[in-house]
Coordinates of C-alpha atoms in Angstrom, one line a residue:
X1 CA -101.1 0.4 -21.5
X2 CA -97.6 2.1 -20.6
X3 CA -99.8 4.9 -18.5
X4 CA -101.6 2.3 -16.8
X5 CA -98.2 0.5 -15.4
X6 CA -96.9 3.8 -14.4
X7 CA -99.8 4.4 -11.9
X8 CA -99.6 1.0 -10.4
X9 CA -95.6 1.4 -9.7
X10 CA -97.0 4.2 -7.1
X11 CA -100.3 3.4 -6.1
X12 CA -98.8 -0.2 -4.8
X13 CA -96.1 1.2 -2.8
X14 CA -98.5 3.9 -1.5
X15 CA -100.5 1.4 -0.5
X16 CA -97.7 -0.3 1.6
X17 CA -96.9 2.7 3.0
X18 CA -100.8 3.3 3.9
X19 CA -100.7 0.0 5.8
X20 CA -97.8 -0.2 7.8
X21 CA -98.5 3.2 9.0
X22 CA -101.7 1.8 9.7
X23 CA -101.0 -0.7 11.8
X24 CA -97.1 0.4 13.3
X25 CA -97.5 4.1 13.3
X26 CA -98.4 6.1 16.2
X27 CA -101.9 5.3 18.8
X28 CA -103.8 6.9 20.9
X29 CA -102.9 6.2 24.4
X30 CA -104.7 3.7 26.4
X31 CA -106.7 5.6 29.5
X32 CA -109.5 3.7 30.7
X33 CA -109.3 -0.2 30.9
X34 CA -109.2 -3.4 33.5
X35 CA -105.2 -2.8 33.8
X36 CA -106.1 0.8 35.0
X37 CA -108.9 0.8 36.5
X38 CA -107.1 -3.1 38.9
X39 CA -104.6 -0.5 40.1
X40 CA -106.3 2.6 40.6
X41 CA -108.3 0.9 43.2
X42 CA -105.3 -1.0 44.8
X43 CA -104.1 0.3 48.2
X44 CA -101.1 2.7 47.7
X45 CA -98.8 1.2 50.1
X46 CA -99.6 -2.5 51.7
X47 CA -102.0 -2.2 54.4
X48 CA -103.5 0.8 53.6
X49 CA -107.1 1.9 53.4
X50 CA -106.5 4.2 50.5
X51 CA -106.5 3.2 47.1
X52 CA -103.9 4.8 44.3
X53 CA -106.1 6.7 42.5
X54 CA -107.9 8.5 45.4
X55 CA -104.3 9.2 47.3
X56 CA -102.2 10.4 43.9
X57 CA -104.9 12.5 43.0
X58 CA -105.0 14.4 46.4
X59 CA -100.9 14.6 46.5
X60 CA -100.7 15.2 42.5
X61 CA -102.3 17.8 40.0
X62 CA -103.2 17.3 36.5
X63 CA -103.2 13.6 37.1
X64 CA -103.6 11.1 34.0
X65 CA -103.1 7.4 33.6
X66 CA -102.2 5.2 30.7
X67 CA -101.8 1.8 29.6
X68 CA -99.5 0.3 27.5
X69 CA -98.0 -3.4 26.5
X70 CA -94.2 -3.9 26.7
X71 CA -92.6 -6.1 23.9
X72 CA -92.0 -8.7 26.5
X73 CA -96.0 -8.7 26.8
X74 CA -96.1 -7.1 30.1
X75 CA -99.4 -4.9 31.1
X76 CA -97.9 -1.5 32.2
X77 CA -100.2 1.1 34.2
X78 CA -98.4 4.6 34.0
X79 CA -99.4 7.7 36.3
X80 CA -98.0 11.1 35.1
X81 CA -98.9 14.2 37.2
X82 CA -97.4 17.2 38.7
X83 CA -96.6 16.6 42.3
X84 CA -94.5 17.8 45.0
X85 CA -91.0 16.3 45.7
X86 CA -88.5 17.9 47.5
X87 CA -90.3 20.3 48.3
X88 CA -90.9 21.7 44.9
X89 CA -94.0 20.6 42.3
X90 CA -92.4 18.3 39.2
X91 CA -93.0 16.0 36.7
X92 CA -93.4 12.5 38.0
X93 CA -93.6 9.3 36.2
X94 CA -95.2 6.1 38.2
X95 CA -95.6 2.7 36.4
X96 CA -97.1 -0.4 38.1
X97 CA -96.2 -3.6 36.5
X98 CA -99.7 -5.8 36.4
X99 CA -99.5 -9.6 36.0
X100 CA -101.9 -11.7 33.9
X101 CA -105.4 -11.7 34.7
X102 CA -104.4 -9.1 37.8
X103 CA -103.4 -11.7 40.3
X104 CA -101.1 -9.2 41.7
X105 CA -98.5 -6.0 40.4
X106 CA -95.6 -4.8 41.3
X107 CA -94.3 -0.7 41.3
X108 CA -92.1 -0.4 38.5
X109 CA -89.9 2.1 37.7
X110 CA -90.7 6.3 38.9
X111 CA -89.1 9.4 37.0
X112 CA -88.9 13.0 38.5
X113 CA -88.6 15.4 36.1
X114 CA -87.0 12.7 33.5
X115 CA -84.7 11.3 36.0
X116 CA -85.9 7.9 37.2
X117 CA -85.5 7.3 41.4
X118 CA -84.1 4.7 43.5
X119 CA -86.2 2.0 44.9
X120 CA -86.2 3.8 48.5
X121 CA -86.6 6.8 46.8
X122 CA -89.9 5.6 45.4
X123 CA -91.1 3.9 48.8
X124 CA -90.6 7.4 50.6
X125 CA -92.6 9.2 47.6
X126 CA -95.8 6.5 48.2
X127 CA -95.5 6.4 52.2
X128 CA -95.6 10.7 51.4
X129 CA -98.7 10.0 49.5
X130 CA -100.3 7.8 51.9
X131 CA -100.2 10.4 54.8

């Protein structure tokens, strides 16, 4: 009976491990869904005629989008791609901030090459991309 305890001191914590890994540990990321899909066909500036995904993916290469949910329960739409800022081709880093049930978003935050932009900064990068 000793033998038997043993086992269950490690198969229980194990098991714990197992779980929380499970259900905390890393996920796949999010790249086709409503959230996505709401603002890839949204205009890229306000009054435009062409929508996100069609005018990133002409400015930007290797284009991807994601999804993900905040810890304050927002719906954030990411873009990463390679595109051309100050003249030169870097990382950027888009997010759109989408509200319940997609009654409207709002452009979040942008990173270029890891360092995140100014609000005007942004608005010049998605009139560039409009053009």
């Amino acid at each position: 009976m000793g033998k038997y305890k043993r086992t269950i001191f490690w198969i229980i914590p194990i098991a714990v491990l197992g779980v929380f890994i499970f259900f905390f540990g890393p996920k796949k990321p999010v790249t086709d869904n409503e959230y996505v899909q709401y603002i890839q066909a949204a205009p890229v500036v306000e009054n435009s005629n062409i929508t996100t995904e069609v005018a990133l993916k002409n400015y930007c290469e290797k284009s991807k989008w994601e999804y993900f949910q905040t810890k304050m329960m927002e719906h954030v739409v990411e873009f990463k791609g390679d595109c051309k800022v100050n003249d030169k081709v870097q990382s950027v880093n888009l997010q759109y901030v989408v509200e319940k049930g997609q009654a409207d978003y709002r452009v979040g935050a942008m990173l270029v090459a890891g360092i995140q932009q100014t609000e005007e900064q942004r608005n010049a990068f998605l009139n560039t991309v409009n053009q």
